[in-house]
Coordinates of C-alpha atoms in Angstrom, one line a residue:
M27 CA 0.2 0.0 -0.2
K28 CA 2.6 2.4 0.4
Y29 CA 4.3 1.8 -2.5
I30 CA 1.2 2.3 -4.3
N31 CA 0.9 5.9 -2.6
K32 CA 4.1 6.7 -3.6
T33 CA 3.8 5.7 -7.2
N34 CA 0.6 7.6 -6.8
L35 CA 2.4 10.5 -5.5
L36 CA 5.4 10.3 -8.3
L37 CA 2.8 10.4 -11.2
L38 CA 0.7 13.6 -9.5
S39 CA 4.2 15.2 -9.3
L40 CA 4.9 14.4 -12.8
F41 CA 1.4 15.8 -14.1
I42 CA 2.0 18.9 -12.1
L43 CA 5.2 19.1 -13.7
Q44 CA 4.3 18.8 -17.5
I45 CA 1.3 21.5 -16.8
T46 CA 3.8 23.2 -15.3
V47 CA 6.3 23.6 -18.0
A48 CA 3.8 23.6 -20.3
Q49 CA 2.2 27.2 -18.6
E50 CA 6.2 27.9 -18.9
L51 CA 6.2 28.1 -22.8
P52 CA 7.5 31.5 -24.4
E53 CA 4.3 33.7 -25.3
R54 CA 4.1 35.0 -29.0
K55 CA 1.2 37.6 -29.3
M56 CA -0.4 36.6 -33.0
T57 CA -2.8 38.4 -35.1
I58 CA -5.1 37.1 -37.7
Q59 CA -2.7 38.6 -40.6
Q60 CA 0.4 37.3 -38.9
L61 CA -1.7 34.2 -38.8
A62 CA -2.8 33.8 -42.2
D63 CA 1.6 35.2 -43.6
S64 CA 2.7 32.3 -41.7
L65 CA -0.2 30.2 -43.5
V66 CA 0.6 31.4 -46.9
A67 CA 4.5 30.6 -46.6
K68 CA 4.7 27.6 -44.6
N69 CA 1.4 25.7 -44.5
I70 CA 2.1 22.1 -46.0
Q71 CA -1.3 22.2 -48.1
I72 CA -0.8 25.1 -49.9
K73 CA 2.8 23.9 -51.0
L74 CA 1.0 20.6 -52.4
A75 CA -1.5 22.6 -53.9
D76 CA 1.3 25.1 -55.1
V77 CA 3.6 21.9 -56.9
S78 CA 0.5 21.1 -58.8
V79 CA -0.3 24.5 -60.0
K80 CA 3.6 24.2 -61.3
L81 CA 2.9 20.5 -62.8
A82 CA 0.0 21.9 -64.8
D83 CA 1.8 24.4 -66.4
A84 CA 5.1 21.6 -66.9
R85 CA 2.7 19.8 -68.7
I86 CA 1.3 22.8 -70.9
G87 CA 5.1 23.2 -72.5
D88 CA 4.8 19.5 -72.7
V89 CA 1.8 19.1 -74.7
K90 CA 3.0 22.0 -76.9
M91 CA 5.8 20.2 -77.5
N92 CA 3.7 17.9 -80.1
R93 CA 3.8 20.9 -82.7
L94 CA 7.2 20.3 -83.4
P95 CA 8.2 17.5 -85.8
D96 CA 9.4 14.0 -85.3
I97 CA 13.0 13.4 -86.1
G98 CA 15.3 10.6 -85.5
A99 CA 18.4 9.1 -86.6
D100 CA 19.4 5.2 -86.4
M101 CA 23.1 3.8 -86.8
N102 CA 24.1 0.5 -87.1
A103 CA 27.4 -0.9 -87.2
M104 CA 27.9 -4.7 -88.2
Y105 CA 29.8 -7.9 -88.8
L106 CA 28.1 -9.6 -92.5
S107 CA 29.1 -13.1 -93.0
D108 CA 30.0 -14.5 -96.2
V109 CA 27.1 -15.8 -98.1
T110 CA 27.0 -19.5 -98.4
I111 CA 24.3 -20.8 -101.2
Y112 CA 22.8 -24.5 -100.1
D113 CA 21.1 -26.4 -102.9
K114 CA 17.3 -27.6 -102.7
H115 CA 18.5 -30.7 -100.7
W116 CA 21.0 -28.9 -98.7
S117 CA 24.2 -29.4 -99.5
Q118 CA 26.4 -26.7 -99.6
F119 CA 26.8 -25.5 -103.3
Q120 CA 28.6 -22.2 -103.2
K121 CA 30.5 -19.9 -101.3
V122 CA 30.5 -16.0 -101.6
D123 CA 32.8 -13.9 -100.5
L124 CA 31.5 -10.4 -99.5
P125 CA 32.9 -7.6 -97.6
N126 CA 32.8 -8.2 -93.7
F127 CA 32.1 -4.8 -92.1
G128 CA 28.7 -3.6 -92.5
H129 CA 27.2 0.0 -91.7
Q130 CA 23.8 1.8 -92.0
F131 CA 22.7 5.7 -91.2
T132 CA 19.0 6.4 -91.1
L133 CA 18.0 10.0 -90.9
S134 CA 14.0 10.9 -90.7
A135 CA 11.6 13.4 -90.4
K136 CA 7.8 14.1 -89.9
Q137 CA 5.9 16.9 -89.5
L138 CA 2.5 16.6 -89.1
I139 CA 0.4 19.2 -91.1
Y140 CA -3.5 18.2 -90.1
G141 CA -4.5 16.4 -87.7
G142 CA -8.4 17.6 -87.1
G143 CA -7.1 19.6 -83.9
R144 CA -6.1 17.1 -81.7
I145 CA -3.0 18.8 -80.8
T146 CA -4.7 22.6 -80.4
K147 CA -7.3 21.2 -78.7
G148 CA -5.1 19.1 -76.4
I149 CA -3.1 22.1 -75.5
E150 CA -6.1 24.1 -74.6
L151 CA -7.3 21.3 -72.6
A152 CA -3.7 21.4 -70.6
E153 CA -4.2 25.4 -70.0
L154 CA -7.7 24.9 -68.5
S155 CA -6.1 22.3 -66.0
K156 CA -3.7 24.3 -64.9
N157 CA -6.7 27.2 -64.6
L158 CA -8.3 24.3 -62.6
A159 CA -5.0 23.6 -60.4
E160 CA -4.9 27.5 -59.8
N161 CA -8.9 27.9 -58.7
Q162 CA -7.7 24.6 -56.5
F163 CA -4.7 26.1 -54.5
T164 CA -6.9 29.3 -54.1
D165 CA -9.9 27.0 -52.5
V166 CA -7.0 25.1 -50.8
G167 CA -5.4 28.4 -49.6
L168 CA -9.0 30.1 -48.3
G169 CA -9.7 26.3 -46.4
V170 CA -6.9 26.1 -44.6
K171 CA -7.4 29.8 -43.4
L172 CA -10.6 29.0 -42.3
N173 CA -9.0 25.9 -40.1
A174 CA -6.3 28.1 -39.1
A175 CA -8.7 30.9 -37.9
E176 CA -11.0 28.3 -36.0
L177 CA -8.4 27.0 -34.2
Y178 CA -7.0 30.2 -33.6
L179 CA -10.2 31.5 -32.1
N180 CA -10.6 28.3 -30.3
L181 CA -7.5 29.0 -29.0
Y182 CA -8.7 32.7 -27.7
N183 CA -11.5 31.5 -26.0
L184 CA -9.8 29.2 -24.2
Q185 CA -7.7 31.1 -22.8
N186 CA -9.6 33.7 -21.9
Q187 CA -12.2 31.2 -20.4
K188 CA -8.9 30.0 -18.0
E189 CA -8.6 33.6 -17.0
I190 CA -12.3 33.7 -16.5
L191 CA -12.0 30.7 -14.0
L192 CA -8.9 31.9 -12.8
N193 CA -10.7 34.8 -11.4
N194 CA -13.4 32.8 -10.5
E195 CA -11.1 30.1 -8.2
I196 CA -9.9 33.6 -6.4
L197 CA -13.5 34.2 -5.4
A198 CA -14.2 30.5 -4.5
N199 CA -10.9 30.5 -2.5
E200 CA -11.9 33.5 -0.7
R201 CA -15.5 32.1 -0.4
L202 CA -14.0 29.2 1.3
K203 CA -12.0 30.8 3.9
N204 CA -15.2 33.0 4.7
V205 CA -17.0 29.5 5.1
K206 CA -14.4 28.2 7.3
L207 CA -14.0 31.5 9.3
F208 CA -18.0 31.2 10.2
F209 CA -17.8 27.3 10.8
D210 CA -14.9 28.1 13.9
Q211 CA -17.6 30.7 14.7
N212 CA -19.8 27.8 14.7
M213 CA -22.3 30.2 12.8
V214 CA -22.2 27.6 9.6
T215 CA -22.4 24.1 9.9
K216 CA -19.8 21.5 8.3
N217 CA -22.1 21.0 5.1
E218 CA -21.6 24.4 4.1
V219 CA -17.7 23.9 4.2
L220 CA -17.6 20.7 2.4
R221 CA -19.8 22.8 -0.5
A222 CA -17.0 25.1 -0.9
E223 CA -14.7 23.0 -0.8
V224 CA -16.2 21.1 -3.6
L225 CA -16.5 24.3 -5.9
R226 CA -13.2 25.3 -5.7
R227 CA -12.5 21.7 -6.8
Q228 CA -14.9 21.8 -9.7
L229 CA -13.0 24.7 -10.9
E230 CA -9.7 23.5 -10.4
Q231 CA -10.9 20.4 -12.1
N232 CA -12.4 22.6 -15.3
I233 CA -9.4 24.9 -15.0
L234 CA -6.9 21.9 -15.9
Q235 CA -9.1 20.6 -18.5
I236 CA -9.6 23.6 -20.1
Q237 CA -4.9 24.3 -19.7
N238 CA -5.0 20.5 -21.6
S239 CA -7.2 21.8 -24.5
I240 CA -4.9 24.9 -24.8
E241 CA -2.1 22.9 -25.5
I242 CA -3.4 20.5 -27.8
T243 CA -5.4 23.6 -29.6
N244 CA -1.9 25.6 -29.4
K245 CA 0.0 22.2 -31.3
N246 CA -2.3 21.9 -33.9
L247 CA -2.3 25.5 -34.5
L248 CA 2.0 25.2 -34.2
L249 CA 1.8 22.7 -37.1
Y250 CA -1.1 24.2 -39.3
A251 CA 1.3 27.5 -39.3
G252 CA 4.5 25.5 -40.3
L253 CA 5.9 27.0 -37.3
R254 CA 8.5 24.8 -35.5
E255 CA 9.7 26.7 -32.6
E256 CA 7.7 25.2 -29.4
V257 CA 5.3 28.7 -28.4
L258 CA 2.2 29.3 -26.7
I259 CA 0.1 31.5 -29.5
V260 CA -1.0 34.7 -27.6
P261 CA -4.2 35.8 -30.0
D262 CA -5.0 38.9 -30.8
V263 CA -8.5 39.7 -31.8
S264 CA -8.2 43.7 -31.2
N265 CA -7.6 44.7 -35.3
I266 CA -10.1 42.2 -36.4
N267 CA -12.9 44.4 -38.2
H268 CA -15.9 42.4 -37.8
Q269 CA -18.4 44.8 -39.3
I270 CA -20.8 43.8 -41.9
R271 CA -22.6 47.4 -41.7
E272 CA -26.0 47.5 -44.1
Q273 CA -25.4 44.5 -46.1
D274 CA -28.2 42.0 -46.6
E275 CA -27.6 38.3 -47.6
A276 CA -28.4 38.6 -51.0
Y277 CA -24.9 41.1 -51.3
F278 CA -22.9 38.0 -49.6
L279 CA -24.7 35.7 -52.1
E280 CA -23.9 37.8 -55.1
L281 CA -20.3 38.2 -53.7
A282 CA -19.9 34.2 -53.5
Y283 CA -21.3 33.8 -56.8
K284 CA -18.8 36.0 -58.1
N285 CA -15.4 35.5 -56.0
N286 CA -15.8 31.5 -54.8
P287 CA -13.4 29.5 -56.4
Q288 CA -15.6 26.4 -55.9
L289 CA -17.9 27.9 -58.6
S290 CA -14.8 29.2 -60.8
I291 CA -13.4 24.9 -60.5
S292 CA -16.7 24.2 -61.7
D293 CA -17.2 25.9 -64.8
I294 CA -13.6 24.9 -65.8
Q295 CA -14.7 20.9 -65.1
I296 CA -17.8 21.8 -67.3
A297 CA -15.5 23.4 -70.4
M298 CA -13.1 20.7 -69.7
S299 CA -15.7 17.6 -70.2
K300 CA -16.7 19.5 -73.3
K301 CA -12.8 19.8 -74.9
N302 CA -12.9 16.4 -74.2
L303 CA -15.8 15.7 -76.5
E304 CA -13.9 17.8 -78.8
L305 CA -11.4 15.6 -79.1
T306 CA -13.2 12.4 -79.3
K307 CA -14.8 14.3 -82.1
A308 CA -11.8 15.4 -83.5
E309 CA -10.4 11.4 -83.9
N310 CA -12.9 11.0 -86.2
M311 CA -10.7 13.0 -88.8
P312 CA -8.1 12.2 -90.9
T313 CA -4.0 13.2 -90.4
L314 CA -1.6 14.7 -92.9
A315 CA 1.7 14.8 -92.3
A316 CA 4.6 15.6 -94.5
F317 CA 8.2 13.3 -94.3
S318 CA 11.4 13.2 -95.0
G319 CA 14.4 9.7 -94.7
Y320 CA 17.6 9.4 -95.8
N321 CA 19.8 6.5 -95.7
A322 CA 23.2 5.5 -96.3
S323 CA 24.1 2.2 -96.0
R324 CA 27.2 -0.1 -96.8
P325 CA 28.3 -2.8 -98.0
M326 CA 26.2 -2.7 -101.2
T327 CA 24.4 -6.1 -101.3
S328 CA 21.9 -6.1 -104.2
A329 CA 25.2 -6.1 -106.3
V330 CA 26.8 -8.8 -108.2
P331 CA 29.5 -8.8 -107.0
A332 CA 28.7 -7.1 -103.2
L333 CA 30.6 -4.3 -103.7
D334 CA 32.4 -2.1 -100.6
F335 CA 30.5 1.3 -101.6
Y336 CA 28.0 3.4 -99.6
S337 CA 24.6 3.3 -101.5
T338 CA 22.3 6.6 -100.5
T339 CA 18.6 7.1 -100.8
Y340 CA 16.4 9.6 -99.9
Q341 CA 12.7 10.5 -99.8
V342 CA 10.5 13.4 -99.5
G343 CA 6.5 12.7 -99.2
L344 CA 3.2 13.3 -97.8
N345 CA 1.1 10.7 -95.7
L346 CA -2.8 10.8 -95.4
S347 CA -4.1 8.7 -92.6
Y348 CA -8.0 7.5 -91.5
N349 CA -8.4 5.1 -88.7
F350 CA -11.4 3.7 -89.8
E351 CA -12.2 2.0 -86.3
T352 CA -13.8 5.9 -85.5
L353 CA -16.8 4.9 -87.5
Y354 CA -18.0 2.3 -84.9
K355 CA -16.0 3.1 -81.7
N356 CA -15.9 7.0 -81.1
G357 CA -20.2 6.9 -80.7
K358 CA -19.8 5.4 -77.5
K359 CA -17.3 7.4 -76.8
V360 CA -19.2 10.5 -76.9
L361 CA -22.5 9.6 -75.3
V362 CA -19.8 9.2 -72.4
D363 CA -18.5 12.8 -73.0
K364 CA -21.9 14.1 -73.3
V365 CA -23.2 12.4 -69.8
L366 CA -19.6 13.9 -68.3
I367 CA -20.9 17.2 -69.5
E368 CA -24.5 16.8 -67.9
Q369 CA -22.8 15.2 -64.6
A370 CA -20.8 18.6 -64.6
E371 CA -23.2 20.8 -64.6
L372 CA -25.6 19.2 -62.6
A373 CA -22.4 19.4 -59.7
K374 CA -22.1 23.3 -60.5
I375 CA -25.7 23.6 -59.2
A376 CA -24.6 21.4 -56.5
V377 CA -22.3 23.6 -55.5
M378 CA -23.9 27.0 -55.9
Q379 CA -26.8 25.3 -53.4
Q380 CA -24.3 24.5 -51.1
I381 CA -22.6 28.0 -51.1
E382 CA -26.2 29.2 -50.8
T383 CA -26.5 27.5 -47.8
Q384 CA -22.9 28.5 -46.5
V385 CA -23.5 31.9 -46.7
N386 CA -27.0 32.2 -45.1
A387 CA -25.6 30.1 -42.2
A388 CA -22.9 32.4 -42.0
Y389 CA -24.9 35.8 -42.1
K390 CA -27.9 34.4 -39.6
N391 CA -25.6 33.3 -37.2
Y392 CA -23.5 36.4 -37.3
R393 CA -26.8 38.4 -36.9
Q394 CA -27.7 36.0 -34.3
A395 CA -24.2 35.8 -32.4
V396 CA -24.1 40.4 -32.5
M397 CA -27.5 40.2 -31.0
Q398 CA -26.7 37.2 -27.8
T399 CA -24.1 39.5 -27.2
E400 CA -25.6 42.5 -26.6
V401 CA -28.1 39.8 -24.2
S402 CA -25.2 38.3 -22.9
A403 CA -23.5 41.3 -21.7
I404 CA -26.8 42.9 -19.7
N405 CA -26.8 39.4 -18.4
E406 CA -23.4 39.2 -17.1
K407 CA -23.9 42.6 -15.4
A408 CA -26.7 41.6 -14.1
A409 CA -24.7 38.3 -12.7
D410 CA -22.0 40.3 -11.3
E411 CA -24.5 42.5 -9.3
N412 CA -26.7 39.4 -8.4
Y413 CA -23.0 37.6 -6.8
R414 CA -22.6 41.1 -4.9
I415 CA -25.3 41.5 -3.4
T416 CA -25.6 37.5 -2.6
E417 CA -22.3 37.9 -0.7
L418 CA -22.8 40.7 1.0
K419 CA -25.9 38.9 2.4
Y420 CA -24.2 36.1 2.9
K421 CA -21.3 37.6 5.0
N422 CA -24.5 39.2 7.1
Q423 CA -26.3 35.5 7.0
L424 CA -28.8 36.5 5.5
V425 CA -28.6 33.9 2.7
T426 CA -27.3 30.3 3.4
I427 CA -24.2 29.2 1.2
T428 CA -26.2 27.6 -1.3
E429 CA -27.5 30.7 -2.7
I430 CA -23.8 32.2 -3.2
I431 CA -23.2 29.2 -4.9
D432 CA -26.1 29.5 -7.0
A433 CA -25.3 33.1 -7.7
S434 CA -21.3 32.2 -8.5
N435 CA -22.0 29.6 -11.0
T436 CA -24.7 32.0 -12.6
K437 CA -22.0 34.8 -12.5
L438 CA -19.5 32.5 -14.0
Q439 CA -22.1 31.3 -17.0
A440 CA -23.0 34.7 -17.8
E441 CA -19.1 35.5 -18.5
L442 CA -18.4 32.4 -20.3
Q443 CA -21.2 33.0 -22.4
T444 CA -20.4 36.4 -23.3
L445 CA -17.2 35.4 -24.1
D446 CA -18.5 32.6 -26.6
D447 CA -21.1 34.9 -27.8
R448 CA -18.4 37.3 -28.9
T449 CA -16.0 34.5 -30.6
A450 CA -19.1 33.2 -32.3
I451 CA -19.6 37.5 -34.2
I452 CA -15.4 37.2 -35.4
L453 CA -15.5 33.0 -36.5
N454 CA -19.2 33.4 -38.7
Y455 CA -17.8 36.9 -40.2
I456 CA -14.6 34.6 -41.2
K457 CA -16.9 31.9 -42.7
L458 CA -18.9 34.8 -44.4
L459 CA -15.0 35.9 -45.8
R460 CA -14.7 32.8 -46.8
V461 CA -17.6 31.8 -48.4
T462 CA -17.4 35.1 -51.2
G463 CA -13.4 34.6 -51.8
Q464 CA -12.4 37.1 -49.9
L465 CA -10.0 35.8 -46.7

């Protein structure tokens, strides 16, 4: 039993030490703009999206290479054996000496003149892919900034919750001190002392839980922002202008339809589907190409006897080709492409509906948070006054410990509610910025 007690004591000491170390992390005050700058420079998701843009740009150059001619050269050096001639019964009939060293050189070039627009349409499709990657990069950036802002505001809320709880813990300790004083004077029962101690311990537990949440949220925010140093970020929201003034919901919806990159992505996906249909139809067209070639070979085995000389030839001409299988195969491909266009158009409608719901929720929640903040501020003042009066009454033995604990809980909940409402105003304003493409 003594060993168990020592072990528990050691674990408790380590836990307290861990909390103390965490609390002693150097603080770094950070505005929302500084957070955004760090995200743009260091966030891994944004970097991956940027690489996708660079890859799409490189593919445009690769596709444009199809406009250039195909040029090839081939060179062979060989040992050429003498010719042995056999009769029809495979008996050796004659042996003819040949020059034993052989050499061949071939140079060829081919340039597409007409291909039904395949190359041009392929380049246009690659350029659309780059536009798609750029809009996806923008959308990823907005999403990352929103997620980081939620962590940022959550950390702000948690740190302020901790401050509120610490202030209430001071009051609880003072209250417990007074209760014990009354108990020593036989003015209250042991039950009231126990209730005061329970309330103080509950506050201590809440503070520990909040501290743990602060550490987790802070670590996530550090990773998200790409910050390697171990610091405690202290959010500074004083410079956030979250006033939407007289703009109505229709204004933000129109702004979202104009700037939200998800709609641009939908438009590009529709254009890409149509371009794929054009490419499929282009396969039904013939191709016309110019070609040229040069050949040099040694020895001249066509002569009798074989001569150890070079023979050279060259050719220039046009090649017209047509793939007849497209007449019965491409019909199905065209149907598939048309269905993909329809799918992309329906997807755009779904995106528009999603944007409308996001604008509606962010706008309504913003307005609600503004109105709730006005009410919660009044409630907080009333709760503070109620606690002050109840505390005076308790000191004069006019109320019981139950009433002052209720007043304390009411005061605490009112302060936390005011904090939540103020944070909700900023969060929903940021959500409005995200859905309207302005974050």
